[in-house]
Coordinates of N, CA and C in Angstrom, one line a residue:
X630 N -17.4 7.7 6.5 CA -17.4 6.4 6.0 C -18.7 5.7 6.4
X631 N -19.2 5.2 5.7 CA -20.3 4.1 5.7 C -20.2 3.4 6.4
X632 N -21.1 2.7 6.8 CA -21.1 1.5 7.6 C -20.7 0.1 7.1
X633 N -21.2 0.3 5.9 CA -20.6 -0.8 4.5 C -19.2 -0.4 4.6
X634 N -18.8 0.8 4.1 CA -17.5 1.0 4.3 C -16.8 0.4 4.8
X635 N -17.1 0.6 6.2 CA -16.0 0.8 7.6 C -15.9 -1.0 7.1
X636 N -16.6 -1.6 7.1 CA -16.8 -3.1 7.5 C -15.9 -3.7 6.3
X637 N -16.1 -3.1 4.9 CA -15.2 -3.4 4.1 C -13.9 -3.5 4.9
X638 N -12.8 -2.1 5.2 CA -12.3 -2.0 5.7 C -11.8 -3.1 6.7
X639 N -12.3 -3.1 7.9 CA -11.8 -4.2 8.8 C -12.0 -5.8 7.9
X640 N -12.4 -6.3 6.8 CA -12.0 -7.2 6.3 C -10.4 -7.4 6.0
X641 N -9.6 -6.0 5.7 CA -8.1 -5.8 5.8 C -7.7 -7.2 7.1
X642 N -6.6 -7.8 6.5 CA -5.5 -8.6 7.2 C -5.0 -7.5 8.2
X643 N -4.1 -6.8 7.9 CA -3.8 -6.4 9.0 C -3.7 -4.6 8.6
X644 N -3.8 -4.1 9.7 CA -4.0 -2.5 9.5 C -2.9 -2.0 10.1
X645 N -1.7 -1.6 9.5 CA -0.7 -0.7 10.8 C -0.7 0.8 10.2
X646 N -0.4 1.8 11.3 CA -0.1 2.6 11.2 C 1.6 3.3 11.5
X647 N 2.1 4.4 11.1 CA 2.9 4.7 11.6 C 3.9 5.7 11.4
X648 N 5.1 6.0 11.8 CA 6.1 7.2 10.7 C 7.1 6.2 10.1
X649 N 7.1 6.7 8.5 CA 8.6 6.0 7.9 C 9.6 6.0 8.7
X650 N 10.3 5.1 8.9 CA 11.5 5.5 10.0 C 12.9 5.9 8.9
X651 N 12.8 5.6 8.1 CA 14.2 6.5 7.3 C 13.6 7.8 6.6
X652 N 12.0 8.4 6.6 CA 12.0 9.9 6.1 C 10.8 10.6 7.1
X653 N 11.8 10.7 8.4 CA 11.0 11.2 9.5 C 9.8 12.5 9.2
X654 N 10.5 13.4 7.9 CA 9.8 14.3 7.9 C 8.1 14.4 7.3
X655 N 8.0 12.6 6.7 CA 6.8 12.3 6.0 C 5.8 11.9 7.3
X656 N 4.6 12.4 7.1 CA 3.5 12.1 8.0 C 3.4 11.0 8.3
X657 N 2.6 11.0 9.3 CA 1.9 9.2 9.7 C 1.6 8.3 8.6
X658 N 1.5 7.6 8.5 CA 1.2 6.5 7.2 C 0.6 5.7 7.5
X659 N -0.8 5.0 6.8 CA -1.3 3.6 7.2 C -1.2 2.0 6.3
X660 N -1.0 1.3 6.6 CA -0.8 0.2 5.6 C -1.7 -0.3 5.4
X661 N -2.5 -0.6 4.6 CA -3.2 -1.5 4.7 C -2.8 -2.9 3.7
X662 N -3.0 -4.1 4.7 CA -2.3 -5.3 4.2 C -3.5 -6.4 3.9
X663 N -3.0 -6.9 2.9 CA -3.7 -8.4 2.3 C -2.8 -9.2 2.2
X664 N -2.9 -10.4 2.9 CA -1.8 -11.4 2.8 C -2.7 -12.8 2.4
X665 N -1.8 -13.7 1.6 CA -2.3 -14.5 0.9 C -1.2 -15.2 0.8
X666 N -1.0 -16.9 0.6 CA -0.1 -17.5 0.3 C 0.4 -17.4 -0.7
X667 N -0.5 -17.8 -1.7 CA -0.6 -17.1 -3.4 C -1.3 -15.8 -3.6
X668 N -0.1 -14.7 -3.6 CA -1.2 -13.4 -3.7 C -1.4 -13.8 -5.6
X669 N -3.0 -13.0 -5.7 CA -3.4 -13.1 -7.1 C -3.7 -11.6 -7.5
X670 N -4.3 -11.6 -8.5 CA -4.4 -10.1 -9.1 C -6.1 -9.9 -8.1
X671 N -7.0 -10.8 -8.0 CA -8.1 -10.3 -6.9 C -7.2 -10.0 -5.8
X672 N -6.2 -10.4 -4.9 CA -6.1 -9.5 -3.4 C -5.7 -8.6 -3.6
X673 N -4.9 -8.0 -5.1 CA -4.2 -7.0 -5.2 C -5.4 -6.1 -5.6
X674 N -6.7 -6.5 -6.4 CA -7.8 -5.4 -6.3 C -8.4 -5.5 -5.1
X675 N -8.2 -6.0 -4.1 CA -9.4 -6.2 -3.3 C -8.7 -5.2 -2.0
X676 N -7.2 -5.3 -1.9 CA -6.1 -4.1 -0.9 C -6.7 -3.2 -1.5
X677 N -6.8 -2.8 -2.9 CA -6.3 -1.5 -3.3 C -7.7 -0.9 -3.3
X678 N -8.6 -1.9 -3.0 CA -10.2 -0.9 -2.6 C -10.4 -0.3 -1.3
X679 N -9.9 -1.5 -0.2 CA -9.6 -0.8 0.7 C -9.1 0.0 1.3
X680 N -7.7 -0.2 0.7 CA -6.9 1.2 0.6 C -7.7 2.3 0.3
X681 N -8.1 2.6 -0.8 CA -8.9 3.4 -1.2 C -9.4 4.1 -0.3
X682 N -10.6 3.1 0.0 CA -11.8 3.9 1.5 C -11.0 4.4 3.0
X683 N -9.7 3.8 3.0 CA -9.2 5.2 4.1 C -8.8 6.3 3.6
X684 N -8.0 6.2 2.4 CA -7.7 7.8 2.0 C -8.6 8.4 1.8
X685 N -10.2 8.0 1.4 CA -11.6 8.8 1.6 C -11.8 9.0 2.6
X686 N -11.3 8.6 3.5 CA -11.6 9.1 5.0 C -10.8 9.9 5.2
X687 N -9.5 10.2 5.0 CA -8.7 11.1 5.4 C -7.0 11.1 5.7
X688 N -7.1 9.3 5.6 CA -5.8 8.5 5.8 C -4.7 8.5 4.6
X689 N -3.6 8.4 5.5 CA -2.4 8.3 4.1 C -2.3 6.8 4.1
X690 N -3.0 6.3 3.3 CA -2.4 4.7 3.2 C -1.9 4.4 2.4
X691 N -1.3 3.7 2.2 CA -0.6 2.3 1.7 C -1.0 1.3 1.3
X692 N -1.4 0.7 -0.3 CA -1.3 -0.9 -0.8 C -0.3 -1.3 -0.1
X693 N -0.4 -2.7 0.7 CA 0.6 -3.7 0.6 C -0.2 -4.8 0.7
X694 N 0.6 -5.8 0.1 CA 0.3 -7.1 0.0 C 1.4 -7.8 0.0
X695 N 1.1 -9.3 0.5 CA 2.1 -9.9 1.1 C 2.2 -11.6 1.0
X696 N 3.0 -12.5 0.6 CA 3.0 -13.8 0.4 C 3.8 -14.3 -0.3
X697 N 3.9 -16.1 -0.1 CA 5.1 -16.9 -0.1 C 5.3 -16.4 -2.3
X698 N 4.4 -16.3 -2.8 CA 4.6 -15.8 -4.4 C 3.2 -15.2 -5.0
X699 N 3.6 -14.4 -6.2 CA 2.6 -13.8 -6.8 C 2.2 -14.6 -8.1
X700 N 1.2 -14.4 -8.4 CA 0.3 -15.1 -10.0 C 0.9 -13.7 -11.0
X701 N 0.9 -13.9 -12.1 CA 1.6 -13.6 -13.1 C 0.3 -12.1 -13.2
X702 N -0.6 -12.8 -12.6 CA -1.8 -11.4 -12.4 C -1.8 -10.5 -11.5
X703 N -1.3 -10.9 -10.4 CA -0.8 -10.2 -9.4 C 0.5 -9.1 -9.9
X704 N 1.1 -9.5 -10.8 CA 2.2 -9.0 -10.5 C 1.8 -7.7 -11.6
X705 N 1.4 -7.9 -12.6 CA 0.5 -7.2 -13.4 C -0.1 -5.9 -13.0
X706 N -0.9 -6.4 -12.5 CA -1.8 -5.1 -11.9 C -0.9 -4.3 -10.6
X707 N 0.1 -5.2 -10.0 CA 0.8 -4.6 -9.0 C 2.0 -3.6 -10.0
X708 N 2.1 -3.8 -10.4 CA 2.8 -2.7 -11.6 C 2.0 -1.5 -12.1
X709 N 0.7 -1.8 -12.3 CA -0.1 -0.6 -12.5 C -0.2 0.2 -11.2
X710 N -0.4 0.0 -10.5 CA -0.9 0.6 -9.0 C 0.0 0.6 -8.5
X711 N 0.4 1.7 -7.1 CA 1.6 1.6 -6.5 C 1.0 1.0 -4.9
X712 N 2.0 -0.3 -5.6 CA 1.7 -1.6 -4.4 C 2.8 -1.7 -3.8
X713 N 3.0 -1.7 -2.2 CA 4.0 -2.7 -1.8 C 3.8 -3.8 -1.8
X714 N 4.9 -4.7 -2.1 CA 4.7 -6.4 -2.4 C 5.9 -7.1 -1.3
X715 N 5.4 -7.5 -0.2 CA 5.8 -8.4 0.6 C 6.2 -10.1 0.0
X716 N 7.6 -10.2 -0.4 CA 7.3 -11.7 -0.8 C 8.7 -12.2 -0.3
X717 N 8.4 -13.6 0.2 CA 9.6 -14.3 0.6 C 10.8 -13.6 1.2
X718 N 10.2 -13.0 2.1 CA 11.8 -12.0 2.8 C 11.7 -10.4 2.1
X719 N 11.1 -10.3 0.9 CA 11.6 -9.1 0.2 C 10.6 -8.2 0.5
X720 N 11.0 -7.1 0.5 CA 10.2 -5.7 -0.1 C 10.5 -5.0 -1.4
X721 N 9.5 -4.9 -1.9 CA 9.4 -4.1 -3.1 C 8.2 -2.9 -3.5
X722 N 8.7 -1.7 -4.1 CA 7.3 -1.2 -4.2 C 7.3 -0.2 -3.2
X723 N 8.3 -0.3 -2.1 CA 8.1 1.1 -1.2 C 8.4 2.5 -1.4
X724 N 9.4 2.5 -2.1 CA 9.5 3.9 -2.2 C 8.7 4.6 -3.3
X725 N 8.4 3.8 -4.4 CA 7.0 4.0 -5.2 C 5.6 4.3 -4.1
X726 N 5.5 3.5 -3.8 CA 4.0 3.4 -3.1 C 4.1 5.1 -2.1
X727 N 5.3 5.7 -1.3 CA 5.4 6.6 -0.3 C 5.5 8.4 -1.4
X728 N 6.2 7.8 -2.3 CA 6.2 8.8 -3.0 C 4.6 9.2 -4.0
X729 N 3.7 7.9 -4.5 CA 2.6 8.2 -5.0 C 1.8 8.8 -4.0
X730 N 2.0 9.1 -2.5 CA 1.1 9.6 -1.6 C 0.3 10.8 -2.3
X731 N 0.9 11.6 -2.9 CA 0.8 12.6 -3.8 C 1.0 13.8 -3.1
X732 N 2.2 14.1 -2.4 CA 2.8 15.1 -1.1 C 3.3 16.0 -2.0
X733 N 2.9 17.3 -2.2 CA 3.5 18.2 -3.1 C 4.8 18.8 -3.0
X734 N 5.8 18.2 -1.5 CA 6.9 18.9 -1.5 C 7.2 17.2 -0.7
X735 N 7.3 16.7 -1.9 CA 8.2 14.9 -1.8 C 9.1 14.8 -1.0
X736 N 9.8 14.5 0.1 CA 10.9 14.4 1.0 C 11.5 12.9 0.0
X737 N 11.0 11.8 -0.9 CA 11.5 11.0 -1.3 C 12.0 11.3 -2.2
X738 N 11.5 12.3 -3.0 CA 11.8 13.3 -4.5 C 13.2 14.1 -4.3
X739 N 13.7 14.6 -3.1 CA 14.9 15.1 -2.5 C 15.7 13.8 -2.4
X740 N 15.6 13.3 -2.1 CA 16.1 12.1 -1.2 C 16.8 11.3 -2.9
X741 N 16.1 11.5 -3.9 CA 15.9 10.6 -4.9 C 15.4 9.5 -5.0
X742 N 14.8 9.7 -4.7 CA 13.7 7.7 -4.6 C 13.0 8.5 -4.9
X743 N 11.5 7.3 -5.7 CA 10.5 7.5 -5.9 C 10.8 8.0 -7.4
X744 N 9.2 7.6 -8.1 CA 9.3 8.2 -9.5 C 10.0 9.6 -9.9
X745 N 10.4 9.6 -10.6 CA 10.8 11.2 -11.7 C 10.1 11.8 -12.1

């Protein structure tokens, strides 16, 4: 990763790492989070770049984005891309976003979750 890179990167709100705790047998995972009061369709491209540049590093990350509501553009493009969406208490988007990791023997695919 670049030095441009890396720095993109740490612009991320917040960075966690960790194991899914209901599909122990899926690797470490990273989130990378953009939080906004009004998320719009830019934080949801602007997560999903940085997202990006850790799985070019080597990471399993995660879109998420997070806030009190989404713009009608936000919600848009979070439908194209597999985003988790943090809003008002809810989660949405996760078992989409764990299954797109693109794991060739899915533990969410068994499980049933995650696309078909």
């Amino acid at each position: 990763m670049s030095a441009e890179e890396l720095n993109e990167v740490l612009l991320l709100d917040l960075v966690v790492r960790g194991q899914p705790r209901l599909c122990p047998e899926i690797p470490e995972v990273w989130l990378a989070v953009d939080v906004s009061a009004v998320v719009d369709r830019e934080d949801v491209e602007r997560a999903q770049r940085r997202a990006a540049l850790l799985r070019q590093a080597g990471y399993r990350a995660i879109l998420v984005v997070g806030g009190e509501r989404l713009t009608a553009g936000a919600e848009k493009e979070a439908g194209a891309v597999s985003v988790t969406v943090l809003q008002d208490g809810q989660v949405s988007g996760w078992e989409e976003a764990l299954a797109a990791l693109g794991m060739e023997d899915n533990p969410l695919q068994r499980k049933g979750w995650g696309p078909k």
